[in-house]
Tab-separated table of C-alpha atoms in Angstrom:
chain	number	residue	atom	x	y	z
A	1	MET	CA	-0.176	9.242	22.192
A	2	LYS	CA	1.815	6.991	24.462
A	3	GLN	CA	5.558	7.148	25.058
A	4	SER	CA	6.255	4.361	22.582
A	5	LEU	CA	5.780	6.961	19.873
A	6	LEU	CA	9.383	7.955	20.508
A	7	LYS	CA	10.480	4.802	18.758
A	8	PHE	CA	8.634	6.102	15.721
A	9	LEU	CA	11.727	8.205	15.049
A	10	VAL	CA	14.337	5.583	15.865
A	11	VAL	CA	12.530	2.552	14.484
A	12	PHE	CA	14.860	-0.365	13.929
A	13	LEU	CA	18.043	1.688	14.428
A	14	LEU	CA	19.335	-0.222	17.452
A	15	VAL	CA	18.584	-3.711	16.208
A	16	CYS	CA	21.649	-4.088	14.044
A	17	THR	CA	23.922	-2.871	16.814
A	18	LEU	CA	22.562	-5.501	19.159
A	19	THR	CA	23.027	-8.291	16.639
A	20	SER	CA	26.379	-7.078	15.192
A	21	CYS	CA	24.680	-7.274	11.797
A	22	ALA	CA	26.228	-5.419	8.871
A	23	GLN	CA	22.806	-4.292	7.703
A	24	GLU	CA	21.542	-0.957	8.916
A	25	MET	CA	18.170	0.654	8.666
A	26	PRO	CA	18.262	4.382	7.847
A	27	SER	CA	17.419	6.978	10.434
A	28	PRO	CA	13.955	8.473	9.756
A	29	GLU	CA	14.069	11.924	8.147
A	30	GLY	CA	17.844	11.562	7.908
A	31	ASN	CA	18.375	12.020	11.655
A	32	SER	CA	21.280	10.283	13.347
A	33	SER	CA	20.494	8.386	16.519
A	34	SER	CA	23.366	10.267	18.165
A	35	SER	CA	22.062	13.676	17.119
A	36	SER	CA	20.773	15.947	19.857
A	37	ASP	CA	17.649	16.697	17.818
A	38	ALA	CA	16.927	13.099	16.805
A	39	PHE	CA	13.868	13.015	19.063
A	40	LEU	CA	11.042	15.281	17.968
A	41	LYS	CA	7.987	16.122	19.957
A	42	ALA	CA	4.904	14.113	19.084
A	43	ASP	CA	3.066	17.189	17.831
A	44	GLU	CA	5.913	17.862	15.359
A	45	ILE	CA	5.604	14.454	13.701
A	46	ASP	CA	3.705	14.367	10.427
A	47	ILE	CA	2.401	10.830	10.699
A	48	SER	CA	0.189	11.184	7.622
A	49	LYS	CA	3.028	10.428	5.211
A	50	TYR	CA	3.453	6.981	6.751
A	51	GLN	CA	-0.288	6.342	6.764
A	52	ILE	CA	-1.024	4.618	3.500
A	53	SER	CA	-4.705	5.463	3.625
A	54	SER	CA	-3.897	9.190	3.420
A	55	VAL	CA	-3.339	8.550	-0.293
A	56	TYR	CA	-5.032	5.258	-1.079
A	57	GLN	CA	-2.812	3.919	-3.866
A	58	HIS	CA	-4.165	0.444	-4.495
A	59	SER	CA	-0.600	-0.723	-3.863
A	60	TYR	CA	0.417	-4.385	-3.758
A	61	TYR	CA	4.173	-4.044	-3.990
A	62	PHE	CA	5.151	-1.330	-1.489
A	63	ARG	CA	4.677	-0.302	2.115
A	64	ASN	CA	6.124	2.934	3.463
A	65	ILE	CA	7.907	3.072	6.828
A	66	PRO	CA	10.284	5.684	8.302
A	67	GLY	CA	13.504	5.681	6.306
A	68	ALA	CA	12.665	2.647	4.197
A	69	LEU	CA	10.282	0.882	1.828
A	70	LEU	CA	9.037	-2.662	2.343
A	71	VAL	CA	9.071	-4.705	-0.865
A	72	ALA	CA	8.894	-8.365	-1.908
A	73	ASN	CA	11.720	-10.388	-3.424
A	74	GLN	CA	11.421	-13.840	-4.982
A	75	ASP	CA	14.979	-14.501	-6.132
A	76	ASN	CA	15.553	-17.103	-3.386
A	77	GLY	CA	11.973	-17.917	-2.503
A	78	ALA	CA	9.382	-15.318	-1.526
A	79	ALA	CA	10.686	-13.035	1.219
A	80	LEU	CA	10.082	-9.555	2.575
A	81	TYR	CA	12.880	-7.075	1.821
A	82	TYR	CA	13.404	-3.431	2.685
A	83	VAL	CA	14.951	-0.596	0.696
A	84	ASN	CA	17.036	2.032	2.464
A	85	LYS	CA	15.685	5.292	1.024
A	86	SER	CA	19.017	7.050	1.516
A	87	SER	CA	21.448	4.495	0.094
A	88	GLY	CA	19.136	2.581	-2.251
A	89	ASP	CA	20.307	-0.777	-0.843
A	90	GLU	CA	17.708	-3.543	-0.852
A	91	ARG	CA	18.117	-6.214	1.845
A	92	ILE	CA	16.085	-8.912	3.552
A	93	TYR	CA	13.847	-7.640	6.337
A	94	CYS	CA	15.579	-9.547	9.129
A	95	PHE	CA	18.374	-8.198	11.306
A	96	ASP	CA	19.541	-11.392	12.983
A	97	SER	CA	22.949	-12.103	11.470
A	98	LEU	CA	22.659	-15.794	12.443
A	99	CYS	CA	19.159	-16.305	11.031
A	100	LYS	CA	18.783	-18.789	8.181
A	101	HIS	CA	15.610	-16.990	7.061
A	102	THR	CA	13.429	-20.062	6.930
A	103	ASN	CA	10.797	-19.066	9.486
A	104	CYS	CA	11.491	-15.440	10.432
A	105	VAL	CA	9.267	-12.410	9.841
A	106	ALA	CA	10.718	-11.977	6.346
A	107	ARG	CA	9.369	-15.415	5.370
A	108	THR	CA	6.171	-15.386	7.418
A	109	LEU	CA	4.973	-12.042	6.043
A	110	TYR	CA	6.653	-12.193	2.655
A	111	GLN	CA	4.456	-9.701	0.804
A	112	PRO	CA	4.003	-5.984	1.589
A	113	ARG	CA	0.278	-6.313	0.939
A	114	LEU	CA	0.023	-8.545	4.028
A	115	LEU	CA	1.316	-5.710	6.210
A	116	GLN	CA	0.438	-2.233	7.362
A	117	TYR	CA	2.678	0.201	9.221
A	118	HIS	CA	1.022	2.090	12.046
A	119	PRO	CA	2.670	5.443	12.844
A	120	TYR	CA	0.786	5.742	16.120
A	121	ASP	CA	2.917	3.133	17.882
A	122	GLY	CA	5.688	2.602	15.320
A	123	ASN	CA	4.834	-1.077	14.805
A	124	LEU	CA	3.904	-3.205	11.818
A	125	TYR	CA	0.651	-5.167	11.731
A	126	GLY	CA	0.103	-8.093	9.427
A	127	VAL	CA	-1.945	-11.172	8.608
A	128	PRO	CA	0.214	-14.234	7.817
A	129	PRO	CA	-1.338	-16.776	5.446
A	130	GLU	CA	-2.391	-19.980	7.190
A	131	PRO	CA	-1.556	-23.469	5.832
A	132	GLY	CA	-4.268	-24.854	3.587
A	133	LYS	CA	-6.168	-21.566	3.479
A	134	LYS	CA	-6.354	-18.674	1.025
A	135	GLY	CA	-5.306	-16.164	3.675
A	136	GLY	CA	-5.076	-15.607	7.405
A	137	SER	CA	-7.512	-15.053	10.245
A	138	ARG	CA	-5.227	-13.606	12.942
A	139	LEU	CA	-3.784	-10.107	13.229
A	140	TYR	CA	-0.132	-10.011	14.320
A	141	CYS	CA	1.993	-7.144	15.618
A	142	ILE	CA	5.681	-6.894	14.687
A	143	ASP	CA	7.529	-4.717	17.182
A	144	GLY	CA	9.252	-1.801	15.467
A	145	ASP	CA	12.335	-2.069	17.674
A	146	THR	CA	12.919	-5.778	18.160
A	147	GLN	CA	10.976	-7.439	15.313
A	148	GLU	CA	9.322	-9.605	17.953
A	149	MET	CA	6.110	-11.000	16.498
A	150	ARG	CA	3.019	-11.534	18.634
A	151	CYS	CA	-0.644	-12.201	17.978
A	152	ALA	CA	-2.556	-8.952	18.572
A	153	TRP	CA	-6.027	-10.293	17.739
A	154	GLU	CA	-6.940	-13.983	17.687
A	155	GLY	CA	-9.821	-13.493	15.277
A	156	ASN	CA	-12.748	-15.848	14.890
A	157	GLY	CA	-11.330	-18.287	12.344
A	158	ASN	CA	-12.659	-16.354	9.342
A	159	MET	CA	-10.389	-14.755	6.757
A	160	ILE	CA	-9.184	-11.156	7.006
A	161	ASP	CA	-9.068	-9.249	3.706
A	162	THR	CA	-5.651	-7.553	3.752
A	163	ASP	CA	-6.410	-5.511	0.604
A	164	TYR	CA	-8.434	-3.198	2.819
A	165	LEU	CA	-6.314	-3.102	5.968
A	166	CYS	CA	-6.676	0.629	6.697
A	167	VAL	CA	-5.054	2.990	9.205
A	168	SER	CA	-6.691	6.018	10.806
A	169	GLY	CA	-5.778	7.712	14.068
A	170	GLN	CA	-4.888	5.075	16.638
A	171	PHE	CA	-6.955	2.432	14.852
A	172	LEU	CA	-6.679	-0.305	12.266
A	173	TYR	CA	-9.821	-1.118	10.284
A	174	PHE	CA	-10.159	-4.358	8.343
A	175	PRO	CA	-12.912	-6.598	6.872
A	176	VAL	CA	-13.372	-10.126	8.209
A	177	LYS	CA	-15.418	-12.699	6.270
A	178	ARG	CA	-18.604	-13.736	7.987
A	179	THR	CA	-19.701	-17.353	8.167
A	180	GLU	CA	-22.970	-16.237	6.642
A	181	SER	CA	-23.386	-13.305	4.270
A	182	GLY	CA	-20.995	-10.390	3.950
A	183	TYR	CA	-18.175	-9.161	6.173
A	184	ASP	CA	-17.646	-7.719	9.613
A	185	ILE	CA	-15.650	-4.483	9.807
A	186	VAL	CA	-13.315	-4.786	12.797
A	187	ARG	CA	-11.644	-1.784	14.428
A	188	TYR	CA	-8.496	-2.545	16.428
A	189	ASP	CA	-7.186	0.032	18.911
A	190	VAL	CA	-3.371	-0.244	18.884
A	191	GLU	CA	-3.071	1.691	22.165
A	192	LYS	CA	-5.571	-0.344	24.169
A	193	GLY	CA	-4.963	-3.615	22.314
A	194	LYS	CA	-8.705	-4.172	21.926
A	195	ALA	CA	-10.893	-4.927	18.915
A	196	GLU	CA	-14.536	-4.135	18.296
A	197	VAL	CA	-16.929	-5.006	15.498
A	198	MET	CA	-18.513	-2.005	13.824
A	199	THR	CA	-22.302	-2.092	13.530
A	200	PRO	CA	-23.989	-1.796	10.098
A	201	PRO	CA	-27.495	-0.369	9.653
A	202	ASN	CA	-30.354	-2.710	10.449
A	203	GLY	CA	-30.879	-5.353	7.798
A	204	LYS	CA	-27.559	-4.704	6.035
A	205	TYR	CA	-24.214	-6.488	5.899
A	206	PHE	CA	-20.909	-4.933	4.989
A	207	HIS	CA	-19.106	-5.836	1.779
A	208	TYR	CA	-15.311	-6.125	1.963
A	209	VAL	CA	-14.698	-2.998	-0.164
A	210	MET	CA	-13.840	-0.113	2.150
A	211	TYR	CA	-11.909	3.127	1.584
A	212	ILE	CA	-10.383	5.323	4.282
A	213	SER	CA	-8.489	8.353	3.013
A	214	GLY	CA	-7.888	11.326	5.278
A	215	ASP	CA	-11.222	12.169	6.893
A	216	VAL	CA	-13.224	10.311	4.242
A	217	PHE	CA	-14.682	6.946	5.292
A	218	LEU	CA	-16.499	4.982	2.578
A	219	VAL	CA	-18.095	1.571	3.042
A	220	THR	CA	-20.164	-0.744	0.876
A	221	PHE	CA	-22.901	-3.254	1.584
A	222	VAL	CA	-23.825	-6.644	0.201
A	223	ASP	CA	-26.185	-6.506	-2.822
A	224	GLU	CA	-25.424	-2.813	-3.435
A	225	THR	CA	-22.897	-1.116	-5.686
A	226	ASP	CA	-23.101	2.397	-4.210
A	227	CYS	CA	-20.690	3.639	-1.546
A	228	TYR	CA	-21.874	5.088	1.761
A	229	LEU	CA	-20.126	7.878	3.648
A	230	THR	CA	-19.679	7.182	7.332
A	231	ASP	CA	-17.587	8.376	10.268
A	232	GLU	CA	-14.756	6.818	12.260
A	233	ASN	CA	-17.266	5.266	14.668
A	234	PHE	CA	-19.575	3.967	11.903
A	235	ARG	CA	-22.619	5.633	13.447
A	236	GLN	CA	-24.051	7.580	10.496
A	237	PHE	CA	-24.366	6.290	6.927
A	238	THR	CA	-25.143	8.504	3.934
A	239	LYS	CA	-25.665	6.960	0.515
A	240	THR	CA	-23.657	8.471	-2.334
A	241	ASP	CA	-23.904	8.204	-6.110
A	242	TYR	CA	-20.436	6.676	-6.332
A	243	GLN	CA	-19.809	3.067	-7.266
A	244	ASN	CA	-17.372	0.859	-5.354
A	245	GLY	CA	-14.650	0.989	-7.998
A	246	PHE	CA	-12.144	3.559	-6.772
A	247	TYR	CA	-8.537	2.826	-7.643
A	248	TYR	CA	-6.906	5.794	-5.935
A	249	MET	CA	-7.947	8.370	-3.349
A	250	ASN	CA	-6.491	11.471	-1.734
A	251	GLY	CA	-9.013	12.601	0.841
A	252	SER	CA	-12.100	13.685	-1.088
A	253	ASP	CA	-10.296	13.248	-4.437
A	254	ALA	CA	-11.314	9.847	-5.815
A	255	ILE	CA	-10.105	8.253	-9.053
A	256	SER	CA	-11.899	5.430	-10.823
A	257	ILE	CA	-11.002	3.558	-13.989
A	258	LEU	CA	-12.968	3.999	-17.234
A	259	TYR	CA	-13.598	0.800	-19.174
A	260	ASP	CA	-14.422	0.095	-22.813
A	261	THR	CA	-17.096	-2.599	-22.858
A	262	ARG	CA	-17.808	-2.478	-26.600
A	263	ASN	CA	-17.761	-5.758	-28.516
A	264	GLY	CA	-17.423	-7.722	-25.314
A	265	GLN	CA	-14.191	-5.970	-24.360
A	266	HIS	CA	-13.410	-4.861	-20.817
A	267	ALA	CA	-10.250	-2.816	-21.170
A	268	SER	CA	-9.102	0.209	-19.149
A	269	VAL	CA	-9.201	3.292	-21.370
A	270	GLY	CA	-9.068	6.239	-18.977
A	271	PHE	CA	-9.633	7.832	-15.577
A	272	ARG	CA	-12.533	9.655	-13.974
A	273	TYR	CA	-12.201	12.133	-11.111
A	274	ASP	CA	-14.841	12.561	-8.413
A	275	ASN	CA	-14.828	14.823	-5.381
A	276	ILE	CA	-16.689	12.837	-2.751
A	277	LYS	CA	-17.760	15.834	-0.685
A	278	ASN	CA	-18.743	18.500	-3.220
A	279	GLY	CA	-19.978	16.240	-6.017
A	280	GLU	CA	-17.591	17.555	-8.689
A	281	SER	CA	-16.971	14.982	-11.419
A	282	TYR	CA	-15.195	14.903	-14.777
A	283	VAL	CA	-13.210	12.663	-17.093
A	284	VAL	CA	-9.433	13.112	-16.746
A	285	LEU	CA	-8.447	10.839	-19.640
A	286	GLU	CA	-10.367	8.808	-22.207
A	287	GLN	CA	-8.949	7.208	-25.333
A	288	GLN	CA	-9.448	4.318	-27.739
A	289	GLU	CA	-6.278	2.392	-26.921
A	290	PRO	CA	-6.295	0.464	-23.623
A	291	ILE	CA	-4.085	1.542	-20.743
A	292	HIS	CA	-2.574	-0.076	-17.672
A	293	PRO	CA	-2.928	2.203	-14.598
A	294	THR	CA	0.278	2.096	-12.546
A	295	GLY	CA	0.037	4.739	-9.813
A	296	PHE	CA	-1.142	8.004	-8.285
A	297	ASP	CA	0.800	10.622	-6.303
A	298	GLY	CA	-2.063	12.910	-5.296
A	299	SER	CA	-1.604	15.183	-8.324
A	300	TYR	CA	-0.738	12.953	-11.279
A	301	LEU	CA	-2.066	9.648	-12.558
A	302	TYR	CA	0.524	7.304	-14.088
A	303	PHE	CA	-0.175	4.750	-16.803
A	304	ILE	CA	1.247	2.676	-19.658
A	305	GLU	CA	-0.439	2.148	-23.016
A	306	TYR	CA	-0.995	-1.249	-24.579
A	307	ILE	CA	0.427	-1.644	-28.085
A	308	TRP	CA	-1.350	-3.656	-30.769
A	309	GLN	CA	0.716	-6.321	-32.505
A	310	ASP	CA	-0.233	-9.267	-34.688
A	311	SER	CA	-0.554	-11.505	-31.643
A	312	GLY	CA	-2.769	-8.987	-29.833
A	313	TYR	CA	-2.247	-6.244	-27.306
A	314	LEU	CA	1.103	-6.178	-25.490
A	315	LEU	CA	1.991	-3.875	-22.619
A	316	GLY	CA	4.388	-1.147	-23.693
A	317	ASN	CA	7.442	0.156	-21.864
A	318	ILE	CA	6.685	3.894	-21.792
A	319	LEU	CA	5.354	5.501	-18.632
A	320	TYR	CA	3.019	8.496	-19.030
A	321	ARG	CA	1.292	10.772	-16.546
A	322	ILE	CA	-1.632	13.148	-16.597
A	323	SER	CA	-2.698	15.748	-14.047
A	324	ILE	CA	-6.014	15.152	-12.318
A	325	ASP	CA	-6.734	18.811	-13.100
A	326	GLY	CA	-6.795	17.952	-16.781
A	327	GLY	CA	-4.499	18.629	-19.710
A	328	ASP	CA	-2.555	16.408	-22.041
A	329	ALA	CA	-0.798	13.222	-21.078
A	330	GLU	CA	2.966	13.653	-20.934
A	331	PHE	CA	5.910	11.328	-21.374
A	332	VAL	CA	7.731	10.323	-18.180
A	333	TYR	CA	10.169	7.502	-18.952
A	334	ASP	CA	10.821	4.649	-21.369
A	335	PHE	CA	11.365	1.470	-19.309
A	336	GLY	CA	12.842	-1.819	-20.360
A	337	GLY	CA	10.828	-4.745	-19.080
A	338	THR	CA	7.319	-4.538	-17.670
A	339	LEU	CA	6.428	-1.776	-15.242
A	340	ARG	CA	3.912	-2.859	-12.615
A	341	GLU	CA	3.521	-0.012	-10.175
A	342	VAL	CA	4.513	3.558	-9.325
A	343	VAL	CA	4.072	5.045	-5.837
A	344	SER	CA	4.886	8.389	-4.240
A	345	PHE	CA	6.179	8.746	-0.695
A	346	GLU	CA	7.605	11.977	0.756
A	347	ASP	CA	7.484	13.537	-2.736
A	348	SER	CA	9.677	10.778	-4.204
A	349	LEU	CA	8.570	8.406	-6.966
A	350	TYR	CA	9.372	4.708	-6.686
A	351	TYR	CA	8.671	1.951	-9.181
A	352	TYR	CA	8.457	-1.808	-9.438
A	353	ARG	CA	9.157	-3.538	-12.744
A	354	LYS	CA	9.839	-7.050	-13.930
A	355	GLU	CA	12.327	-8.396	-16.457
A	356	TYR	CA	13.214	-11.910	-17.571
A	357	GLU	CA	16.673	-13.465	-17.621
A	358	ASN	CA	16.992	-16.918	-19.170
A	359	GLY	CA	13.249	-17.342	-18.860
A	360	SER	CA	13.181	-16.500	-15.131
A	361	PRO	CA	11.524	-13.340	-13.765
A	362	VAL	CA	13.699	-10.687	-12.126
A	363	HIS	CA	11.940	-8.292	-9.758
A	364	ILE	CA	13.401	-4.793	-9.785
A	365	TYR	CA	12.637	-1.782	-7.603
A	366	GLY	CA	13.962	1.715	-8.163
A	367	LYS	CA	13.484	5.450	-7.923
A	368	LEU	CA	12.401	7.997	-10.534
A	369	THR	CA	13.977	11.443	-10.159
A	370	GLU	CA	12.883	14.461	-12.187
A	371	LYS	CA	15.754	16.493	-13.639
A	372	SER	CA	15.716	19.647	-15.738
A	373	ASP	CA	15.778	17.559	-18.935
A	374	GLY	CA	13.394	14.802	-17.845
A	375	PHE	CA	13.159	11.838	-15.495
A	376	VAL	CA	15.996	9.472	-14.590
A	377	ALA	CA	15.386	5.934	-13.333
A	378	GLU	CA	17.800	4.245	-10.951
A	379	ASP	CA	17.351	0.607	-9.916
A	380	PHE	CA	18.073	-0.293	-6.304
A	381	GLU	CA	20.960	-2.655	-5.604
A	382	ILE	CA	19.822	-5.987	-4.159
A	383	ILE	CA	22.069	-7.397	-1.428
A	384	HIS	CA	21.016	-10.921	-0.564
A	385	PRO	CA	21.800	-12.511	2.806
A	386	LYS	CA	24.720	-14.880	3.037
A	387	LYS	CA	23.985	-18.562	2.703
A	388	PHE	CA	24.763	-20.911	5.579
């Protein structure tokens, strides 16, 4: 790894000092920038916990970076915010105290799902939407120290699917729509700054669905529903019996959603576990009432049940979890408002929920902490930038 990995441990810490901004990003792992042990050796850094594809969570609302979470806020127009994991403060992801936040990174890349943090060089990579298009075709790099934004890969004018922007080693993998059929899988080397198109087997074209979790690489092809195991260089392809419907992964542990298709219905009613490498498979949960899957932490699956009322099914407020090893579902917490997602980073549970005030949606992020008598939920405090 190159020397820029040192900024992995002091990412963003100096920016506020340079701009005299009152906002401060937390020091990764709780280290102070003035501490004599603030800099760790590269081989002591566990980069996997910042590599979202280590536990593929199907997450739209969070990205994990050292000391903070990236989230979206729409209270004053869509903008990227960050949550200080230590203090729980939620602020706009811009550290220029004079910025009006009309065309900065926080506005350009306003959703976490457009971004991916790369622990190899400590930078963010993202695909800004382009005017008049459904997405973006260029890959940008946001410097972890200065927030300077530059185009890392010009692309070919075709759309990049950010839902499958995956990190592994020193690479980013992402699908790019072809002019003809299917997608190209592009691998970008963040150290060399070069991109290459991975080669599919003769006569086949990649589909956009791709999973990278730990040392498991799964790809799909056009006109097929089965996943293929491959390697980081995409040289060998082995067909599996697994369909391209995984919601969560933790290495070989893969979780798919069970659906009830009776009477024309297509509702989620449970989870199925598959071990990609040894072929083990079993149903974790199956029930009559529909569920809304909300998250996975590597050990537990989280969900909310729908409740039948005269007007139809409405999403409930109670969060449940069930171990992937089996057992009964257990109560976690009774939320007010609608829970959308639960994620686990560094053994901490975070949530995103939505409430309505005077008919307008309010987007709320917080942390779930397990106590001796159950879980406690604490919403993060939102601190909006001053208006000019």
